[in-house]
JSON list of C-alpha atoms in Angstrom, two decimals:
[
{"chain": "R", "resi": 58, "resn": "UNK", "atom": "CA", "xyz": [-13.42, -23.03, -19.91]},
{"chain": "R", "resi": 59, "resn": "UNK", "atom": "CA", "xyz": [-15.98, -20.06, -18.99]},
{"chain": "R", "resi": 60, "resn": "UNK", "atom": "CA", "xyz": [-17.11, -22.33, -15.94]},
{"chain": "R", "resi": 61, "resn": "UNK", "atom": "CA", "xyz": [-13.66, -22.62, -14.64]},
{"chain": "R", "resi": 62, "resn": "UNK", "atom": "CA", "xyz": [-13.09, -18.72, -14.66]},
{"chain": "R", "resi": 63, "resn": "UNK", "atom": "CA", "xyz": [-16.28, -17.88, -12.97]},
{"chain": "R", "resi": 64, "resn": "UNK", "atom": "CA", "xyz": [-15.40, -20.54, -10.70]},
{"chain": "R", "resi": 65, "resn": "UNK", "atom": "CA", "xyz": [-11.91, -19.13, -9.88]},
{"chain": "R", "resi": 66, "resn": "UNK", "atom": "CA", "xyz": [-13.55, -15.55, -9.91]},
{"chain": "R", "resi": 67, "resn": "UNK", "atom": "CA", "xyz": [-15.85, -16.78, -7.20]},
{"chain": "R", "resi": 68, "resn": "UNK", "atom": "CA", "xyz": [-13.47, -18.35, -5.05]},
{"chain": "R", "resi": 69, "resn": "UNK", "atom": "CA", "xyz": [-11.02, -15.30, -5.08]},
{"chain": "R", "resi": 70, "resn": "UNK", "atom": "CA", "xyz": [-13.63, -12.81, -4.54]},
{"chain": "R", "resi": 71, "resn": "UNK", "atom": "CA", "xyz": [-14.61, -14.74, -1.42]},
{"chain": "R", "resi": 72, "resn": "UNK", "atom": "CA", "xyz": [-11.06, -14.74, -0.21]},
{"chain": "R", "resi": 73, "resn": "UNK", "atom": "CA", "xyz": [-10.45, -11.42, -0.55]},
{"chain": "R", "resi": 74, "resn": "UNK", "atom": "CA", "xyz": [-13.51, -10.71, 1.49]},
{"chain": "R", "resi": 75, "resn": "UNK", "atom": "CA", "xyz": [-12.78, -13.00, 4.24]},
{"chain": "R", "resi": 76, "resn": "UNK", "atom": "CA", "xyz": [-8.79, -12.23, 4.62]},
{"chain": "R", "resi": 77, "resn": "UNK", "atom": "CA", "xyz": [-9.67, -8.70, 3.68]},
{"chain": "R", "resi": 78, "resn": "UNK", "atom": "CA", "xyz": [-11.97, -8.23, 6.75]},
{"chain": "R", "resi": 79, "resn": "UNK", "atom": "CA", "xyz": [-10.99, -10.91, 9.37]},
{"chain": "R", "resi": 80, "resn": "UNK", "atom": "CA", "xyz": [-7.40, -11.35, 8.48]},
{"chain": "R", "resi": 81, "resn": "UNK", "atom": "CA", "xyz": [-5.68, -14.65, 7.65]},
{"chain": "R", "resi": 82, "resn": "UNK", "atom": "CA", "xyz": [-5.57, -16.08, 11.29]},
{"chain": "R", "resi": 83, "resn": "UNK", "atom": "CA", "xyz": [-9.44, -15.79, 11.54]},
{"chain": "R", "resi": 84, "resn": "UNK", "atom": "CA", "xyz": [-10.29, -16.15, 8.27]},
{"chain": "R", "resi": 85, "resn": "UNK", "atom": "CA", "xyz": [-12.06, -19.90, 7.58]},
{"chain": "R", "resi": 86, "resn": "UNK", "atom": "CA", "xyz": [-11.70, -21.55, 4.11]},
{"chain": "R", "resi": 87, "resn": "UNK", "atom": "CA", "xyz": [-15.25, -23.17, 5.19]},
{"chain": "R", "resi": 88, "resn": "UNK", "atom": "CA", "xyz": [-16.33, -19.27, 4.91]},
{"chain": "R", "resi": 89, "resn": "UNK", "atom": "CA", "xyz": [-14.99, -18.84, 1.53]},
{"chain": "R", "resi": 90, "resn": "UNK", "atom": "CA", "xyz": [-16.05, -22.05, 0.14]},
{"chain": "R", "resi": 91, "resn": "UNK", "atom": "CA", "xyz": [-19.61, -21.32, 1.10]},
{"chain": "R", "resi": 92, "resn": "UNK", "atom": "CA", "xyz": [-19.72, -17.74, -0.13]},
{"chain": "R", "resi": 93, "resn": "UNK", "atom": "CA", "xyz": [-18.45, -19.05, -3.06]},
{"chain": "R", "resi": 94, "resn": "UNK", "atom": "CA", "xyz": [-20.51, -21.99, -3.50]},
{"chain": "R", "resi": 95, "resn": "UNK", "atom": "CA", "xyz": [-18.01, -24.42, -3.92]},
{"chain": "R", "resi": 96, "resn": "UNK", "atom": "CA", "xyz": [-16.68, -27.40, -1.93]},
{"chain": "R", "resi": 97, "resn": "UNK", "atom": "CA", "xyz": [-13.99, -26.95, 0.55]},
{"chain": "R", "resi": 98, "resn": "UNK", "atom": "CA", "xyz": [-11.86, -29.48, -1.69]},
{"chain": "R", "resi": 99, "resn": "UNK", "atom": "CA", "xyz": [-12.46, -27.95, -4.61]},
{"chain": "R", "resi": 100, "resn": "UNK", "atom": "CA", "xyz": [-10.32, -24.90, -3.20]},
{"chain": "R", "resi": 101, "resn": "UNK", "atom": "CA", "xyz": [-7.33, -26.76, -1.92]},
{"chain": "R", "resi": 102, "resn": "UNK", "atom": "CA", "xyz": [-7.53, -28.71, -4.88]},
{"chain": "R", "resi": 103, "resn": "UNK", "atom": "CA", "xyz": [-6.85, -25.40, -6.95]},
{"chain": "R", "resi": 104, "resn": "UNK", "atom": "CA", "xyz": [-4.77, -23.49, -4.27]},
{"chain": "R", "resi": 105, "resn": "UNK", "atom": "CA", "xyz": [-2.83, -26.89, -2.11]},
{"chain": "R", "resi": 106, "resn": "UNK", "atom": "CA", "xyz": [-3.40, -24.80, 1.26]},
{"chain": "R", "resi": 107, "resn": "UNK", "atom": "CA", "xyz": [-5.10, -21.52, 3.24]},
{"chain": "R", "resi": 108, "resn": "UNK", "atom": "CA", "xyz": [-1.80, -19.93, 2.75]},
{"chain": "R", "resi": 109, "resn": "UNK", "atom": "CA", "xyz": [-1.35, -20.47, -1.18]},
{"chain": "R", "resi": 110, "resn": "UNK", "atom": "CA", "xyz": [-5.16, -18.91, -1.29]},
{"chain": "R", "resi": 111, "resn": "UNK", "atom": "CA", "xyz": [-4.17, -15.93, 0.77]},
{"chain": "R", "resi": 112, "resn": "UNK", "atom": "CA", "xyz": [-0.42, -15.68, -1.44]},
{"chain": "R", "resi": 113, "resn": "UNK", "atom": "CA", "xyz": [-2.66, -15.67, -4.26]},
{"chain": "R", "resi": 114, "resn": "UNK", "atom": "CA", "xyz": [-4.89, -12.96, -3.18]},
{"chain": "R", "resi": 115, "resn": "UNK", "atom": "CA", "xyz": [-1.76, -10.80, -2.21]},
{"chain": "R", "resi": 116, "resn": "UNK", "atom": "CA", "xyz": [-0.09, -11.46, -5.56]},
{"chain": "R", "resi": 117, "resn": "UNK", "atom": "CA", "xyz": [-3.20, -10.19, -7.72]},
{"chain": "R", "resi": 118, "resn": "UNK", "atom": "CA", "xyz": [-3.94, -7.52, -5.25]},
{"chain": "R", "resi": 119, "resn": "UNK", "atom": "CA", "xyz": [-0.54, -6.18, -5.24]},
{"chain": "R", "resi": 120, "resn": "UNK", "atom": "CA", "xyz": [-0.16, -6.26, -8.84]},
{"chain": "R", "resi": 121, "resn": "UNK", "atom": "CA", "xyz": [-3.36, -4.08, -9.54]},
{"chain": "R", "resi": 122, "resn": "UNK", "atom": "CA", "xyz": [-1.99, -1.92, -6.62]},
{"chain": "R", "resi": 123, "resn": "UNK", "atom": "CA", "xyz": [1.33, -1.33, -9.16]},
{"chain": "R", "resi": 124, "resn": "UNK", "atom": "CA", "xyz": [-0.43, -1.01, -11.84]},
{"chain": "R", "resi": 125, "resn": "UNK", "atom": "CA", "xyz": [-2.72, 1.91, -10.62]},
{"chain": "R", "resi": 126, "resn": "UNK", "atom": "CA", "xyz": [0.14, 3.25, -9.03]},
{"chain": "R", "resi": 127, "resn": "UNK", "atom": "CA", "xyz": [2.46, 3.32, -12.02]},
{"chain": "R", "resi": 128, "resn": "UNK", "atom": "CA", "xyz": [-0.77, 5.01, -13.91]},
{"chain": "R", "resi": 129, "resn": "UNK", "atom": "CA", "xyz": [-1.12, 7.73, -11.24]},
{"chain": "R", "resi": 130, "resn": "UNK", "atom": "CA", "xyz": [2.82, 8.35, -11.29]},
{"chain": "R", "resi": 131, "resn": "UNK", "atom": "CA", "xyz": [2.46, 9.07, -15.17]},
{"chain": "R", "resi": 132, "resn": "UNK", "atom": "CA", "xyz": [0.62, 12.40, -14.17]},
{"chain": "R", "resi": 133, "resn": "UNK", "atom": "CA", "xyz": [2.62, 13.20, -11.76]},
{"chain": "R", "resi": 134, "resn": "UNK", "atom": "CA", "xyz": [4.30, 16.48, -10.89]},
{"chain": "R", "resi": 135, "resn": "UNK", "atom": "CA", "xyz": [7.54, 17.85, -10.90]},
{"chain": "R", "resi": 136, "resn": "UNK", "atom": "CA", "xyz": [7.94, 19.52, -7.33]},
{"chain": "R", "resi": 137, "resn": "UNK", "atom": "CA", "xyz": [9.36, 16.92, -4.84]},
{"chain": "R", "resi": 138, "resn": "UNK", "atom": "CA", "xyz": [7.21, 18.14, -1.87]},
{"chain": "R", "resi": 139, "resn": "UNK", "atom": "CA", "xyz": [3.95, 18.10, -4.19]},
{"chain": "R", "resi": 140, "resn": "UNK", "atom": "CA", "xyz": [5.08, 14.62, -5.44]},
{"chain": "R", "resi": 141, "resn": "UNK", "atom": "CA", "xyz": [5.30, 13.31, -1.38]},
{"chain": "R", "resi": 142, "resn": "UNK", "atom": "CA", "xyz": [1.61, 14.99, -0.68]},
{"chain": "R", "resi": 143, "resn": "UNK", "atom": "CA", "xyz": [-0.01, 13.46, -3.81]},
{"chain": "R", "resi": 144, "resn": "UNK", "atom": "CA", "xyz": [1.37, 9.97, -3.20]},
{"chain": "R", "resi": 145, "resn": "UNK", "atom": "CA", "xyz": [-0.24, 10.24, 0.50]},
{"chain": "R", "resi": 146, "resn": "UNK", "atom": "CA", "xyz": [-3.32, 11.29, -0.89]},
{"chain": "R", "resi": 147, "resn": "UNK", "atom": "CA", "xyz": [-3.43, 8.70, -3.70]},
{"chain": "R", "resi": 148, "resn": "UNK", "atom": "CA", "xyz": [-2.77, 6.16, -1.19]},
{"chain": "R", "resi": 149, "resn": "UNK", "atom": "CA", "xyz": [-5.41, 7.23, 1.21]},
{"chain": "R", "resi": 150, "resn": "UNK", "atom": "CA", "xyz": [-7.96, 7.31, -1.63]},
{"chain": "R", "resi": 151, "resn": "UNK", "atom": "CA", "xyz": [-6.97, 3.78, -2.93]},
{"chain": "R", "resi": 152, "resn": "UNK", "atom": "CA", "xyz": [-7.28, 2.56, 0.60]},
{"chain": "R", "resi": 153, "resn": "UNK", "atom": "CA", "xyz": [-10.56, 3.79, 1.11]},
{"chain": "R", "resi": 154, "resn": "UNK", "atom": "CA", "xyz": [-11.81, 2.47, -2.47]},
{"chain": "R", "resi": 155, "resn": "UNK", "atom": "CA", "xyz": [-10.15, -0.71, -1.54]},
{"chain": "R", "resi": 156, "resn": "UNK", "atom": "CA", "xyz": [-10.11, -1.82, 1.80]},
{"chain": "R", "resi": 157, "resn": "UNK", "atom": "CA", "xyz": [-10.24, -5.19, 2.08]},
{"chain": "R", "resi": 158, "resn": "UNK", "atom": "CA", "xyz": [-7.24, -5.23, -0.85]},
{"chain": "R", "resi": 159, "resn": "UNK", "atom": "CA", "xyz": [-5.57, -2.88, 1.72]},
{"chain": "R", "resi": 160, "resn": "UNK", "atom": "CA", "xyz": [-5.88, -4.92, 4.39]},
{"chain": "R", "resi": 161, "resn": "UNK", "atom": "CA", "xyz": [-4.88, -7.96, 2.59]},
{"chain": "R", "resi": 162, "resn": "UNK", "atom": "CA", "xyz": [-1.52, -6.15, 1.75]},
{"chain": "R", "resi": 163, "resn": "UNK", "atom": "CA", "xyz": [-0.82, -4.43, 4.74]},
{"chain": "R", "resi": 164, "resn": "UNK", "atom": "CA", "xyz": [-0.99, -7.99, 6.43]},
{"chain": "R", "resi": 165, "resn": "UNK", "atom": "CA", "xyz": [1.61, -9.13, 3.62]},
{"chain": "R", "resi": 166, "resn": "UNK", "atom": "CA", "xyz": [3.84, -6.79, 4.98]},
{"chain": "R", "resi": 167, "resn": "UNK", "atom": "CA", "xyz": [3.44, -6.28, 8.38]},
{"chain": "R", "resi": 168, "resn": "UNK", "atom": "CA", "xyz": [2.45, -9.65, 9.98]},
{"chain": "R", "resi": 169, "resn": "UNK", "atom": "CA", "xyz": [2.73, -12.31, 6.42]},
{"chain": "R", "resi": 170, "resn": "UNK", "atom": "CA", "xyz": [1.45, -15.91, 7.59]},
{"chain": "R", "resi": 171, "resn": "UNK", "atom": "CA", "xyz": [4.83, -18.06, 8.36]},
{"chain": "R", "resi": 172, "resn": "UNK", "atom": "CA", "xyz": [4.52, -20.55, 5.45]},
{"chain": "R", "resi": 173, "resn": "UNK", "atom": "CA", "xyz": [4.77, -17.93, 3.07]},
{"chain": "R", "resi": 174, "resn": "UNK", "atom": "CA", "xyz": [6.59, -15.30, 4.55]},
{"chain": "R", "resi": 175, "resn": "UNK", "atom": "CA", "xyz": [9.65, -15.70, 2.75]},
{"chain": "R", "resi": 176, "resn": "UNK", "atom": "CA", "xyz": [8.09, -15.46, -1.07]},
{"chain": "R", "resi": 177, "resn": "UNK", "atom": "CA", "xyz": [5.88, -12.33, 0.43]},
{"chain": "R", "resi": 178, "resn": "UNK", "atom": "CA", "xyz": [9.19, -10.50, 1.44]},
{"chain": "R", "resi": 179, "resn": "UNK", "atom": "CA", "xyz": [10.11, -10.80, -1.96]},
{"chain": "R", "resi": 180, "resn": "UNK", "atom": "CA", "xyz": [7.37, -8.25, -2.85]},
{"chain": "R", "resi": 181, "resn": "UNK", "atom": "CA", "xyz": [8.96, -5.70, -0.18]},
{"chain": "R", "resi": 182, "resn": "UNK", "atom": "CA", "xyz": [11.93, -4.99, -2.75]},
{"chain": "R", "resi": 183, "resn": "UNK", "atom": "CA", "xyz": [9.32, -3.33, -5.11]},
{"chain": "R", "resi": 184, "resn": "UNK", "atom": "CA", "xyz": [7.49, -1.71, -2.79]},
{"chain": "R", "resi": 185, "resn": "UNK", "atom": "CA", "xyz": [10.35, -0.52, -1.34]},
{"chain": "R", "resi": 186, "resn": "UNK", "atom": "CA", "xyz": [11.39, 1.14, -4.73]},
{"chain": "R", "resi": 187, "resn": "UNK", "atom": "CA", "xyz": [7.81, 3.15, -5.07]},
{"chain": "R", "resi": 188, "resn": "UNK", "atom": "CA", "xyz": [8.08, 4.49, -1.62]},
{"chain": "R", "resi": 189, "resn": "UNK", "atom": "CA", "xyz": [8.02, 7.67, -0.22]},
{"chain": "R", "resi": 190, "resn": "UNK", "atom": "CA", "xyz": [11.56, 7.51, 0.97]},
{"chain": "R", "resi": 191, "resn": "UNK", "atom": "CA", "xyz": [12.53, 7.48, -2.64]},
{"chain": "R", "resi": 192, "resn": "UNK", "atom": "CA", "xyz": [11.63, 10.88, -3.31]},
{"chain": "R", "resi": 193, "resn": "UNK", "atom": "CA", "xyz": [14.17, 11.99, -0.41]},
{"chain": "R", "resi": 194, "resn": "UNK", "atom": "CA", "xyz": [17.33, 12.22, -2.86]},
{"chain": "R", "resi": 195, "resn": "UNK", "atom": "CA", "xyz": [15.53, 14.85, -4.89]},
{"chain": "R", "resi": 196, "resn": "UNK", "atom": "CA", "xyz": [15.79, 17.63, -1.80]},
{"chain": "R", "resi": 197, "resn": "UNK", "atom": "CA", "xyz": [18.24, 19.93, -1.46]},
{"chain": "R", "resi": 198, "resn": "UNK", "atom": "CA", "xyz": [20.11, 18.92, 1.63]},
{"chain": "R", "resi": 199, "resn": "UNK", "atom": "CA", "xyz": [23.39, 21.80, 1.05]},
{"chain": "R", "resi": 200, "resn": "UNK", "atom": "CA", "xyz": [22.07, 24.24, 3.74]},
{"chain": "R", "resi": 201, "resn": "UNK", "atom": "CA", "xyz": [21.59, 21.51, 6.35]},
{"chain": "R", "resi": 202, "resn": "UNK", "atom": "CA", "xyz": [22.65, 21.74, 9.61]},
{"chain": "R", "resi": 203, "resn": "UNK", "atom": "CA", "xyz": [26.09, 19.49, 10.22]},
{"chain": "R", "resi": 204, "resn": "UNK", "atom": "CA", "xyz": [24.86, 17.35, 13.02]},
{"chain": "R", "resi": 205, "resn": "UNK", "atom": "CA", "xyz": [21.98, 16.46, 10.57]},
{"chain": "R", "resi": 206, "resn": "UNK", "atom": "CA", "xyz": [22.95, 13.19, 9.50]},
{"chain": "R", "resi": 207, "resn": "UNK", "atom": "CA", "xyz": [21.21, 11.48, 6.54]},
{"chain": "R", "resi": 208, "resn": "UNK", "atom": "CA", "xyz": [19.62, 9.12, 8.95]},
{"chain": "R", "resi": 209, "resn": "UNK", "atom": "CA", "xyz": [18.35, 11.59, 11.06]},
{"chain": "R", "resi": 210, "resn": "UNK", "atom": "CA", "xyz": [16.91, 13.71, 7.70]},
{"chain": "R", "resi": 211, "resn": "UNK", "atom": "CA", "xyz": [14.92, 10.83, 6.24]},
{"chain": "R", "resi": 212, "resn": "UNK", "atom": "CA", "xyz": [13.59, 9.74, 9.98]},
{"chain": "R", "resi": 213, "resn": "UNK", "atom": "CA", "xyz": [12.54, 13.20, 10.53]},
{"chain": "R", "resi": 214, "resn": "UNK", "atom": "CA", "xyz": [10.77, 13.31, 7.15]},
{"chain": "R", "resi": 215, "resn": "UNK", "atom": "CA", "xyz": [9.47, 9.85, 7.80]},
{"chain": "R", "resi": 216, "resn": "UNK", "atom": "CA", "xyz": [7.72, 10.93, 11.04]},
{"chain": "R", "resi": 217, "resn": "UNK", "atom": "CA", "xyz": [6.43, 14.17, 9.28]},
{"chain": "R", "resi": 218, "resn": "UNK", "atom": "CA", "xyz": [4.69, 11.79, 6.77]},
{"chain": "R", "resi": 219, "resn": "UNK", "atom": "CA", "xyz": [3.08, 9.69, 9.02]},
{"chain": "R", "resi": 220, "resn": "UNK", "atom": "CA", "xyz": [2.03, 12.41, 11.13]},
{"chain": "R", "resi": 221, "resn": "UNK", "atom": "CA", "xyz": [0.16, 14.24, 7.90]},
{"chain": "R", "resi": 222, "resn": "UNK", "atom": "CA", "xyz": [-1.23, 10.21, 7.07]},
{"chain": "R", "resi": 223, "resn": "UNK", "atom": "CA", "xyz": [-2.20, 10.12, 10.53]},
{"chain": "R", "resi": 224, "resn": "UNK", "atom": "CA", "xyz": [-4.05, 13.35, 10.15]},
{"chain": "R", "resi": 225, "resn": "UNK", "atom": "CA", "xyz": [-5.46, 13.52, 7.35]},
{"chain": "R", "resi": 226, "resn": "UNK", "atom": "CA", "xyz": [-5.89, 9.99, 6.12]},
{"chain": "R", "resi": 227, "resn": "UNK", "atom": "CA", "xyz": [-8.54, 7.95, 7.31]},
{"chain": "R", "resi": 228, "resn": "UNK", "atom": "CA", "xyz": [-11.86, 6.19, 6.36]},
{"chain": "R", "resi": 229, "resn": "UNK", "atom": "CA", "xyz": [-13.79, 9.27, 6.81]},
{"chain": "R", "resi": 230, "resn": "UNK", "atom": "CA", "xyz": [-11.89, 11.61, 4.69]},
{"chain": "R", "resi": 231, "resn": "UNK", "atom": "CA", "xyz": [-13.26, 12.17, 1.40]},
{"chain": "R", "resi": 232, "resn": "UNK", "atom": "CA", "xyz": [-10.73, 12.82, -1.81]},
{"chain": "R", "resi": 233, "resn": "UNK", "atom": "CA", "xyz": [-11.83, 16.70, -1.61]},
{"chain": "R", "resi": 234, "resn": "UNK", "atom": "CA", "xyz": [-10.84, 17.06, 1.87]},
{"chain": "R", "resi": 235, "resn": "UNK", "atom": "CA", "xyz": [-7.53, 15.45, 0.90]},
{"chain": "R", "resi": 236, "resn": "UNK", "atom": "CA", "xyz": [-6.95, 17.70, -1.80]},
{"chain": "R", "resi": 237, "resn": "UNK", "atom": "CA", "xyz": [-8.02, 20.92, 0.03]},
{"chain": "R", "resi": 238, "resn": "UNK", "atom": "CA", "xyz": [-5.46, 20.28, 2.51]},
{"chain": "R", "resi": 239, "resn": "UNK", "atom": "CA", "xyz": [-2.87, 19.62, -0.42]},
{"chain": "R", "resi": 240, "resn": "UNK", "atom": "CA", "xyz": [-0.95, 22.99, -0.07]},
{"chain": "R", "resi": 241, "resn": "UNK", "atom": "CA", "xyz": [-0.95, 23.28, 3.29]},
{"chain": "R", "resi": 242, "resn": "UNK", "atom": "CA", "xyz": [0.36, 19.81, 3.72]},
{"chain": "R", "resi": 243, "resn": "UNK", "atom": "CA", "xyz": [3.35, 20.57, 1.47]},
{"chain": "R", "resi": 244, "resn": "UNK", "atom": "CA", "xyz": [4.08, 24.04, 3.71]},
{"chain": "R", "resi": 245, "resn": "UNK", "atom": "CA", "xyz": [4.53, 21.82, 6.45]},
{"chain": "R", "resi": 246, "resn": "UNK", "atom": "CA", "xyz": [6.89, 19.68, 4.89]},
{"chain": "R", "resi": 247, "resn": "UNK", "atom": "CA", "xyz": [8.65, 22.53, 3.99]},
{"chain": "R", "resi": 248, "resn": "UNK", "atom": "CA", "xyz": [8.90, 23.96, 7.68]},
{"chain": "R", "resi": 249, "resn": "UNK", "atom": "CA", "xyz": [9.85, 20.74, 8.63]},
{"chain": "R", "resi": 250, "resn": "UNK", "atom": "CA", "xyz": [12.93, 20.88, 6.67]},
{"chain": "R", "resi": 251, "resn": "UNK", "atom": "CA", "xyz": [13.52, 24.38, 7.32]},
{"chain": "R", "resi": 252, "resn": "UNK", "atom": "CA", "xyz": [13.79, 23.38, 11.17]},
{"chain": "R", "resi": 253, "resn": "UNK", "atom": "CA", "xyz": [16.86, 21.34, 9.87]},
{"chain": "R", "resi": 254, "resn": "UNK", "atom": "CA", "xyz": [18.56, 23.78, 7.81]},
{"chain": "R", "resi": 255, "resn": "UNK", "atom": "CA", "xyz": [21.44, 26.30, 9.15]}
]
């Protein structure tokens, strides 16, 4: 039993590395088998297809991501703007620490393999529930201009958040750097909101 467990671990570790660095289409089960020191036939016996192996990796990494996110959320702040920036920082840090896992999750969401597309899209429901957009309802909208619809409000905030992520969250930025711009980021979001007020 222990041998099977270590065998599975080797296959999954090699598959995560391969899918996470090359993407699904360019990944090779031959490379995964060689790296895990198993036969390609054994991989297909356990996982039926390359798509099923990718699905297993995706589900494992999604579950790990969700567990860590829920743990992070338990210590969250009360202020909605601080929560938004904390999530941006947390996601950036998570991606930095787990680049292969982040790449697999991104591909599963943005460009899922066609054989498992429907199954992967089921996970989007869970991810939407924990998205930053779910916090927008906590922002006071009483003073918004009449010409700002709910859709425009949320689109503007999403663009502002994407701008913060593009500016501050990249592979060369440390957690300390991200934390140092936290107050600046919160103020930026508040300025965006004030620009939509009467």
